[in-house]
Short mmCIF file of C-alpha atoms and ligand atoms in Angstrom, two decimals:
data_model
loop_
_atom_site.label_atom_id
_atom_site.label_comp_id
_atom_site.label_asym_id
_atom_site.label_seq_id
_atom_site.Cartn_x
_atom_site.Cartn_y
_atom_site.Cartn_z
CA MET A 125 295.73 215.43 -39.96
CA LYS A 126 292.88 217.83 -39.15
CA THR A 127 289.52 216.32 -38.33
CA VAL A 128 286.12 217.72 -39.24
CA PRO A 129 283.39 216.38 -36.94
CA ILE A 130 280.02 215.46 -38.45
CA VAL A 131 276.68 214.99 -36.69
CA GLN A 132 274.29 213.20 -39.05
CA ILE A 133 270.52 213.50 -38.52
CA GLY A 134 268.71 210.73 -40.40
CA LEU A 135 269.81 207.28 -41.53
CA GLY A 136 267.18 206.47 -44.14
CA GLY A 137 267.87 205.74 -47.80
CA VAL A 138 269.90 208.90 -48.44
CA GLY A 139 271.56 208.94 -45.01
CA ARG A 140 272.90 205.40 -45.29
CA VAL A 141 274.30 205.98 -48.78
CA LEU A 142 275.93 209.18 -47.51
CA VAL A 143 277.77 207.29 -44.75
CA GLN A 144 278.96 204.75 -47.34
CA GLN A 145 280.12 207.51 -49.72
CA ILE A 146 282.03 209.26 -46.92
CA LEU A 147 283.73 206.03 -45.87
CA ALA A 148 284.63 205.27 -49.50
CA HIS A 149 286.12 208.74 -50.15
CA ARG A 150 287.56 209.59 -46.75
CA GLU A 151 291.15 208.67 -47.59
CA ALA A 152 291.05 210.40 -50.99
CA LEU A 153 289.74 213.57 -49.35
CA ALA A 154 292.40 213.34 -46.67
CA SER A 155 295.20 213.18 -49.22
CA ARG A 156 293.67 215.87 -51.44
CA TYR A 157 292.71 218.40 -48.76
CA GLY A 158 294.45 217.33 -45.55
CA PHE A 159 291.36 216.73 -43.44
CA ARG A 160 289.36 213.74 -42.35
CA PHE A 161 285.64 213.52 -41.63
CA ASP A 162 284.84 211.99 -38.25
CA TYR A 163 281.33 210.95 -37.34
CA VAL A 164 280.85 212.16 -33.77
CA ALA A 165 277.12 211.29 -33.77
CA LEU A 166 274.41 209.57 -35.78
CA ALA A 167 270.74 210.20 -35.00
CA ASP A 168 267.52 208.55 -36.08
CA ARG A 169 264.08 209.62 -34.91
CA ALA A 170 264.34 207.93 -31.52
CA SER A 171 267.98 207.37 -30.61
CA LEU A 172 271.53 208.66 -30.82
CA ARG A 173 274.87 206.90 -31.31
CA ALA A 174 277.72 209.23 -30.33
CA ARG A 175 281.46 209.08 -29.73
CA ARG A 176 283.40 212.25 -28.94
CA ASN A 177 286.50 211.31 -30.96
CA GLY A 178 284.65 209.70 -33.86
CA LEU A 179 282.80 206.44 -34.39
CA ALA A 180 285.03 203.66 -35.71
CA VAL A 181 284.30 202.06 -39.10
CA PRO A 182 282.89 198.83 -37.59
CA GLU A 183 280.56 200.94 -35.40
CA LEU A 184 279.35 202.87 -38.45
CA GLU A 185 278.88 199.66 -40.42
CA ALA A 186 276.89 198.10 -37.58
CA ALA A 187 274.68 201.21 -37.44
CA LEU A 188 274.07 201.02 -41.21
CA ALA A 189 273.20 197.33 -41.01
CA ALA A 190 270.77 197.93 -38.13
CA LYS A 191 269.02 200.78 -39.92
CA ALA A 192 268.83 198.83 -43.19
CA ALA A 193 267.14 196.06 -41.20
CA GLY A 194 264.59 198.54 -39.85
CA GLN A 195 266.02 198.64 -36.32
CA ARG A 196 266.80 201.55 -34.02
CA LEU A 197 270.36 202.80 -33.45
CA SER A 198 269.87 201.78 -29.83
CA VAL A 199 270.34 198.12 -30.85
CA THR A 200 273.96 198.87 -31.83
CA GLY A 201 275.07 200.79 -28.76
CA GLY A 202 273.04 203.96 -29.31
CA THR A 203 271.02 205.60 -26.56
CA ALA A 204 267.25 205.41 -26.88
CA GLY A 205 265.35 208.63 -26.25
CA MET A 206 268.43 210.84 -26.73
CA THR A 207 268.62 213.35 -29.59
CA TRP A 208 271.34 215.36 -31.31
CA ARG A 209 269.89 218.50 -29.71
CA SER A 210 271.47 217.59 -26.38
CA LEU A 211 274.99 217.04 -27.77
CA ALA A 212 277.75 219.12 -26.21
CA LEU A 213 280.45 219.72 -28.83
CA THR A 214 283.86 221.16 -28.17
CA GLN A 215 284.98 221.48 -31.83
CA THR A 216 283.25 223.33 -34.67
CA SER A 217 281.14 220.65 -36.36
CA ILE A 218 278.91 220.14 -39.38
CA PHE A 219 275.30 219.11 -38.72
CA VAL A 220 274.05 217.25 -41.78
CA ASP A 221 270.27 216.85 -41.90
CA VAL A 222 269.23 213.99 -44.16
CA SER A 223 266.01 213.37 -42.26
CA ALA A 224 262.53 214.28 -43.44
CA ALA A 225 261.66 215.77 -40.05
CA ALA A 226 259.92 219.09 -39.44
CA GLY A 227 260.21 221.28 -36.36
CA HIS A 228 263.93 221.41 -35.64
CA HIS A 229 264.83 224.50 -37.69
CA GLN A 230 265.22 226.53 -34.48
CA ALA A 231 267.59 223.97 -32.96
CA LEU A 232 269.71 223.98 -36.14
CA ALA A 233 269.72 227.79 -36.19
CA GLU A 234 271.00 227.79 -32.60
CA ARG A 235 273.90 225.58 -33.70
CA VAL A 236 274.66 228.07 -36.50
CA THR A 237 274.62 230.92 -33.97
CA ALA A 238 277.08 228.90 -31.87
CA GLY A 239 279.46 228.79 -34.86
CA HIS A 240 278.67 225.34 -36.27
CA ARG A 241 277.76 224.67 -39.89
CA VAL A 242 274.78 222.93 -41.46
CA VAL A 243 274.29 220.91 -44.65
CA LEU A 244 270.75 219.96 -45.67
CA ALA A 245 268.96 217.54 -47.94
CA ASN A 246 265.87 218.09 -45.78
CA LYS A 247 263.76 220.95 -47.19
CA LYS A 248 261.69 221.53 -44.08
CA PRO A 249 264.15 223.63 -42.04
CA LEU A 250 264.38 226.11 -44.94
CA SER A 251 260.67 226.21 -45.71
CA ALA A 252 259.44 227.13 -42.22
CA ASP A 253 259.14 230.82 -41.32
CA TYR A 254 261.39 233.32 -43.10
CA PRO A 255 263.35 234.43 -40.00
CA ALA A 256 264.41 230.79 -39.54
CA PHE A 257 265.66 230.70 -43.15
CA GLN A 258 267.62 233.88 -42.50
CA ALA A 259 269.07 232.57 -39.25
CA LEU A 260 270.13 229.32 -40.88
CA THR A 261 271.66 230.81 -44.00
CA ALA A 262 273.32 233.85 -42.36
CA HIS A 263 276.89 234.32 -43.62
CA GLY A 264 276.61 231.22 -45.81
CA ALA A 265 276.60 228.97 -42.73
CA THR A 266 274.23 226.46 -44.32
CA ARG A 267 274.60 224.70 -47.66
CA TYR A 268 271.51 223.09 -49.16
CA GLU A 269 272.17 222.07 -52.76
CA ALA A 270 270.40 218.70 -52.41
CA THR A 271 267.11 220.24 -51.23
CA VAL A 272 266.25 221.23 -54.81
CA GLY A 273 267.08 218.95 -57.74
CA ALA A 274 268.98 216.41 -55.58
CA GLY A 275 272.52 216.25 -57.02
CA LEU A 276 271.91 218.77 -59.83
CA PRO A 277 273.73 222.12 -59.51
CA VAL A 278 270.61 224.23 -59.03
CA ILE A 279 271.20 226.30 -55.89
CA SER A 280 274.87 226.88 -56.75
CA THR A 281 273.91 227.99 -60.28
CA LEU A 282 271.34 230.43 -58.94
CA GLN A 283 273.70 231.77 -56.26
CA GLY A 284 276.48 232.11 -58.86
CA LEU A 285 274.22 234.16 -61.14
CA LEU A 286 273.11 236.48 -58.33
CA ASP A 287 276.57 236.78 -56.74
CA SER A 288 278.03 237.87 -60.09
CA GLY A 289 275.54 240.72 -60.45
CA ASP A 290 272.91 239.11 -62.64
CA THR A 291 269.24 239.81 -61.90
CA LEU A 292 266.47 237.26 -62.08
CA THR A 293 263.55 237.66 -64.43
CA CYS A 294 262.00 234.28 -63.69
CA ILE A 295 262.64 230.63 -62.90
CA GLU A 296 260.48 227.99 -64.54
CA ALA A 297 260.97 224.48 -63.28
CA ALA A 298 259.60 220.95 -63.31
CA MET A 299 261.05 219.63 -60.08
CA SER A 300 259.09 216.59 -59.06
CA GLY A 301 260.26 213.30 -60.52
CA THR A 302 257.03 211.67 -59.38
CA LEU A 303 254.76 214.24 -61.03
CA GLY A 304 256.95 214.19 -64.17
CA PHE A 305 256.50 210.42 -64.34
CA LEU A 306 252.72 210.88 -64.08
CA CYS A 307 252.65 213.56 -66.81
CA THR A 308 254.52 211.26 -69.20
CA ALA A 309 252.16 208.36 -68.41
CA LEU A 310 249.12 210.60 -68.98
CA GLU A 311 250.52 211.73 -72.34
CA ALA A 312 251.01 208.09 -73.30
CA GLY A 313 247.28 207.57 -72.76
CA GLN A 314 247.34 205.91 -69.33
CA PRO A 315 244.50 206.78 -66.94
CA LEU A 316 245.75 208.72 -63.91
CA SER A 317 244.60 205.98 -61.52
CA ALA A 318 246.75 203.36 -63.27
CA ALA A 319 249.74 205.73 -63.44
CA VAL A 320 249.52 206.56 -59.72
CA ARG A 321 249.23 202.88 -58.79
CA GLU A 322 252.26 202.02 -60.93
CA ALA A 323 254.31 204.89 -59.45
CA HIS A 324 253.28 203.72 -55.97
CA ARG A 325 254.26 200.13 -56.74
CA LEU A 326 257.66 201.23 -58.12
CA GLY A 327 258.35 203.28 -54.99
CA TYR A 328 258.38 206.57 -56.94
CA THR A 329 255.73 208.07 -54.65
CA GLU A 330 255.76 208.58 -50.90
CA PRO A 331 253.94 205.79 -49.01
CA ASP A 332 250.85 208.05 -49.18
CA PRO A 333 250.86 209.34 -52.81
CA ARG A 334 248.92 212.42 -51.70
CA ASP A 335 252.22 213.72 -50.23
CA ASP A 336 253.39 214.05 -53.85
CA LEU A 337 250.03 214.80 -55.46
CA SER A 338 249.35 217.70 -53.08
CA GLY A 339 252.24 219.59 -54.73
CA ALA A 340 253.53 220.51 -51.24
CA ASP A 341 257.03 219.18 -51.93
CA VAL A 342 257.28 221.28 -55.12
CA GLY A 343 255.91 224.24 -53.16
CA ARG A 344 258.70 223.86 -50.58
CA LYS A 345 261.34 223.77 -53.33
CA ALA A 346 259.83 226.86 -54.98
CA LEU A 347 259.95 228.66 -51.63
CA ILE A 348 263.62 227.74 -51.17
CA LEU A 349 264.45 229.04 -54.66
CA ALA A 350 262.53 232.27 -54.03
CA ARG A 351 264.23 232.82 -50.67
CA THR A 352 267.63 232.10 -52.24
CA CYS A 353 266.85 235.03 -54.53
CA GLY A 354 266.30 237.20 -51.45
CA LEU A 355 262.49 237.17 -51.58
CA PRO A 356 261.31 237.17 -47.93
CA TRP A 357 258.23 235.05 -48.56
CA ALA A 358 256.11 233.25 -46.00
CA PRO A 359 255.14 229.63 -46.79
CA GLU A 360 251.51 230.73 -47.39
CA GLN A 361 252.61 232.87 -50.34
CA ILE A 362 253.00 229.73 -52.44
CA ALA A 363 249.83 227.70 -52.91
CA PRO A 364 250.53 224.57 -55.00
CA GLU A 365 247.69 223.17 -57.08
CA PRO A 366 246.78 219.69 -55.78
CA TRP A 367 245.98 216.80 -58.15
CA PHE A 368 242.94 215.73 -56.11
CA PRO A 369 239.88 217.53 -54.70
CA ALA A 370 239.68 218.60 -51.05
CA ALA A 371 237.17 215.81 -50.34
CA LEU A 372 239.89 213.20 -50.96
CA ALA A 373 242.38 214.92 -48.66
CA GLN A 374 240.65 213.76 -45.48
CA VAL A 375 239.90 210.11 -46.32
CA SER A 376 242.11 207.17 -45.31
CA LEU A 377 244.94 206.05 -47.60
CA ALA A 378 243.04 202.87 -48.47
CA GLU A 379 239.93 204.84 -49.44
CA PHE A 380 242.00 207.33 -51.45
CA MET A 381 243.63 204.50 -53.43
CA ALA A 382 240.23 202.85 -53.97
CA ARG A 383 238.71 206.11 -55.29
CA LEU A 384 241.57 207.04 -57.67
CA GLU A 385 239.34 206.29 -60.71
CA GLU A 386 237.33 209.43 -59.83
CA LEU A 387 240.31 211.44 -61.09
CA ASP A 388 240.58 209.70 -64.47
CA ALA A 389 237.95 211.64 -66.45
CA PRO A 390 239.03 215.15 -65.35
CA PHE A 391 242.68 214.35 -66.13
CA ALA A 392 241.87 212.73 -69.47
CA ALA A 393 240.01 215.95 -70.36
CA ARG A 394 243.03 218.10 -69.42
CA VAL A 395 245.38 215.93 -71.50
CA ALA A 396 242.99 216.06 -74.48
CA GLU A 397 242.74 219.84 -74.15
CA ALA A 398 246.55 220.12 -74.19
CA GLN A 399 246.86 217.79 -77.18
CA THR A 400 244.20 219.74 -79.14
CA VAL A 401 246.51 222.78 -79.14
CA GLY A 402 249.63 220.65 -79.72
CA GLY A 403 250.84 221.40 -76.19
CA ALA A 404 252.20 219.40 -73.27
CA LEU A 405 250.75 219.15 -69.76
CA ARG A 406 253.44 219.71 -67.11
CA TYR A 407 253.50 220.42 -63.37
CA VAL A 408 255.42 223.69 -63.35
CA ALA A 409 256.71 226.10 -60.74
CA THR A 410 257.17 229.67 -61.95
CA ILE A 411 258.96 232.09 -59.64
CA SER A 412 259.58 235.79 -60.17
CA ALA A 413 259.84 238.85 -57.93
CA VAL A 414 256.09 239.43 -58.18
CA GLY A 415 255.05 235.95 -57.04
CA ALA A 416 255.05 232.24 -57.72
CA SER A 417 252.63 229.75 -59.21
CA VAL A 418 252.86 225.99 -58.81
CA GLY A 419 250.48 223.85 -60.81
CA LEU A 420 249.56 222.04 -64.01
CA ARG A 421 250.11 224.09 -67.13
CA VAL A 422 249.72 223.50 -70.85
CA LEU A 423 253.04 224.43 -72.48
CA PRO A 424 253.74 225.01 -76.17
CA SER A 425 255.61 222.10 -77.76
CA ASP A 426 258.79 224.19 -78.25
CA HIS A 427 258.98 225.11 -74.55
CA PRO A 428 262.08 223.56 -72.87
CA LEU A 429 259.86 221.92 -70.22
CA ALA A 430 257.67 220.29 -72.89
CA SER A 431 260.58 218.08 -73.97
CA LEU A 432 260.93 216.51 -70.51
CA ARG A 433 260.11 212.81 -70.23
CA GLY A 434 259.67 210.71 -67.11
CA PRO A 435 261.11 211.67 -63.75
CA ASP A 436 263.83 214.09 -64.92
CA ASN A 437 263.89 217.65 -63.53
CA LEU A 438 264.49 220.82 -65.51
CA PHE A 439 265.27 224.32 -64.20
CA SER A 440 265.19 227.26 -66.60
CA PHE A 441 266.69 230.55 -65.37
CA THR A 442 265.80 233.67 -67.33
CA THR A 443 267.91 236.60 -66.14
CA ALA A 444 269.20 239.94 -67.39
CA ARG A 445 272.27 238.10 -68.73
CA TYR A 446 270.41 235.06 -70.01
CA ALA A 447 267.53 237.06 -71.49
CA GLU A 448 267.15 235.61 -74.98
CA ARG A 449 267.85 231.98 -74.18
CA PRO A 450 267.54 230.83 -70.57
CA LEU A 451 270.26 229.00 -68.68
CA VAL A 452 268.99 225.44 -68.26
CA VAL A 453 269.93 222.74 -65.74
CA ARG A 454 268.43 219.36 -66.53
CA GLY A 455 268.80 215.79 -65.29
CA PRO A 456 267.75 213.26 -62.67
CA GLY A 457 266.34 215.22 -59.73
CA ALA A 458 265.96 212.33 -57.27
CA GLY A 459 267.68 209.11 -56.25
CA GLN A 460 269.63 208.14 -53.15
CA ALA A 461 273.10 208.07 -54.74
CA VAL A 462 272.87 211.42 -56.56
CA THR A 463 271.24 213.08 -53.54
CA ALA A 464 273.90 211.77 -51.15
CA ALA A 465 276.61 212.91 -53.59
CA GLY A 466 275.09 216.41 -53.62
CA VAL A 467 275.20 216.41 -49.82
CA LEU A 468 278.78 215.13 -49.79
CA ALA A 469 279.91 217.88 -52.18
CA ASP A 470 278.39 220.44 -49.79
CA LEU A 471 280.11 218.75 -46.85
CA VAL A 472 283.49 218.88 -48.58
CA ALA A 473 283.07 222.57 -49.52
CA THR A 474 282.08 223.38 -45.92
CA ALA A 475 284.96 221.37 -44.46
CA ARG A 476 287.46 223.10 -46.73
CA GLU A 477 286.25 226.47 -45.44
CA LEU A 478 286.50 225.33 -41.83
CA VAL A 479 290.00 223.99 -42.34
CA ALA A 480 291.09 227.15 -44.19
CA ALA A 481 289.72 229.27 -41.32
CA LEU A 482 291.78 227.25 -38.83
CA ASN A 483 294.92 227.95 -40.87
CA VAL A 484 294.39 231.72 -40.92
N1 NAP B 637 265.41 210.31 -51.82
C1 NAP B 637 265.67 211.28 -52.69
O1 NAP B 637 265.81 211.08 -53.90
C2 NAP B 637 265.79 212.69 -52.16
C3 NAP B 637 266.15 213.74 -53.04
C4 NAP B 637 266.33 215.03 -52.54
C5 NAP B 637 266.11 215.28 -51.20
N2 NAP B 637 265.71 214.26 -50.38
C6 NAP B 637 265.46 214.55 -48.97
O2 NAP B 637 266.41 213.86 -48.19
C7 NAP B 637 265.83 213.52 -46.93
C8 NAP B 637 266.03 212.04 -46.67
O3 NAP B 637 265.35 211.29 -47.66
P1 NAP B 637 265.26 209.71 -47.53
O4 NAP B 637 264.73 209.23 -48.81
O5 NAP B 637 266.55 209.18 -47.01
O6 NAP B 637 264.15 209.58 -46.37
P2 NAP B 637 263.84 208.30 -45.46
O7 NAP B 637 264.36 207.06 -46.08
O8 NAP B 637 262.41 208.43 -45.09
O9 NAP B 637 264.73 208.54 -44.12
C9 NAP B 637 264.44 209.54 -43.21
C10 NAP B 637 265.34 209.37 -42.00
O10 NAP B 637 265.11 210.48 -41.13
C11 NAP B 637 264.99 209.99 -39.80
N3 NAP B 637 264.19 210.90 -39.00
C12 NAP B 637 262.87 211.19 -39.10
N4 NAP B 637 262.52 212.05 -38.13
C13 NAP B 637 263.64 212.33 -37.43
C14 NAP B 637 263.94 213.16 -36.32
N5 NAP B 637 262.99 213.89 -35.74
N6 NAP B 637 265.21 213.19 -35.85
C15 NAP B 637 266.18 212.45 -36.42
N7 NAP B 637 265.97 211.64 -37.49
C16 NAP B 637 264.71 211.58 -37.97
C17 NAP B 637 264.32 208.65 -39.95
O11 NAP B 637 264.54 207.94 -38.76
P3 NAP B 637 264.06 206.44 -38.53
O12 NAP B 637 265.09 205.61 -39.28
O13 NAP B 637 264.15 206.28 -37.07
O14 NAP B 637 262.68 206.32 -39.10
C18 NAP B 637 265.07 208.10 -41.18
O15 NAP B 637 266.30 207.53 -40.76
C19 NAP B 637 264.37 213.96 -47.00
O16 NAP B 637 264.22 215.22 -46.39
C20 NAP B 637 264.10 214.05 -48.49
O17 NAP B 637 263.08 214.99 -48.82
C21 NAP B 637 265.57 212.98 -50.83
#
């Protein structure tokens, strides 16, 4: 049986579900494809648990239990202060980044240059400078389906269109579950302050809701889509419209939450304006060769994005081939299980390539 070593960076909500999914499907994958995933290392932000010939199931389960309890990997035999960057690997391995960390795109690119492969749910390595994106994605070395739309087939659909000779006219997308939830609440007549507090309470927002309301996450996804189309854009070329004024960007989280009511009147006015023309207010990313816009837009009621409700995502690809009616991908664009499944599908596709290359 061939083994495919995995180094996993991040053991948060998605990372822990990914380990569980791999353990649950490992035997089925072995009998279907003749390889077996072996975890040679797990990393959180401050420690590393590694074993050259693969961590045993009880070791993985202990690591999951420790992380679920909010502990460091070092409490279950990991080494505090050590990171995946220092790992010496003798076999071609897959680095799977399910962290939310910034700043290690260069280290991942070096692993790609050394012949290893990368699978990402983390958007940040692909939304740093363009040369880093190129280095990471050279020769298809990195798969990143889960960075945009979680488990939905967004990147693979776009790549399939382009690889088969189609040309992009534009992508229109609503790709934040959190902001979609807020748009639906606003349309139902809720004040923005109440909707944000409810989303915060339900865990739909980041701990600081401004991380969602700034639009930065949508901006990163738009940049990844643009770069997937071959557009060599710098991060500054996409400027998402924030949901709050600059004055509220600098205050503490507690003060921001206390001052949310200041946003109610302006948002009520925007909803009323949309409803006057029979339209729908949506947070939309539009990407074409000439540029991208990311912000709140009033859409006509027959627009595909106007029919969206709640946290679902929708991606509409208008191309030379799909000119009259766009190709649409729609569904849940967040959630630990669907995101981990998107990552696992990328891992399996990458492992199959590695195993096929060994057989050549
Ligand atoms: N949740 C979703 O629905 C969804 C959908 C699509 C994409 N994603 C992306 O998937 C990633 C993971 O999401 P999540 O919800 O699992 O996040 P999370 O629960 O916040 O977990 C993040 C994990 O990353 C680890 N980490 C942070 N900095 C690190 C570093 N420098 N080196 C190594 N590990 C580090 C954290 O370590 P500690 O445990 O030590 O804090 C934690 O284990 C994010 O990039 C997110 O944007 C999530």
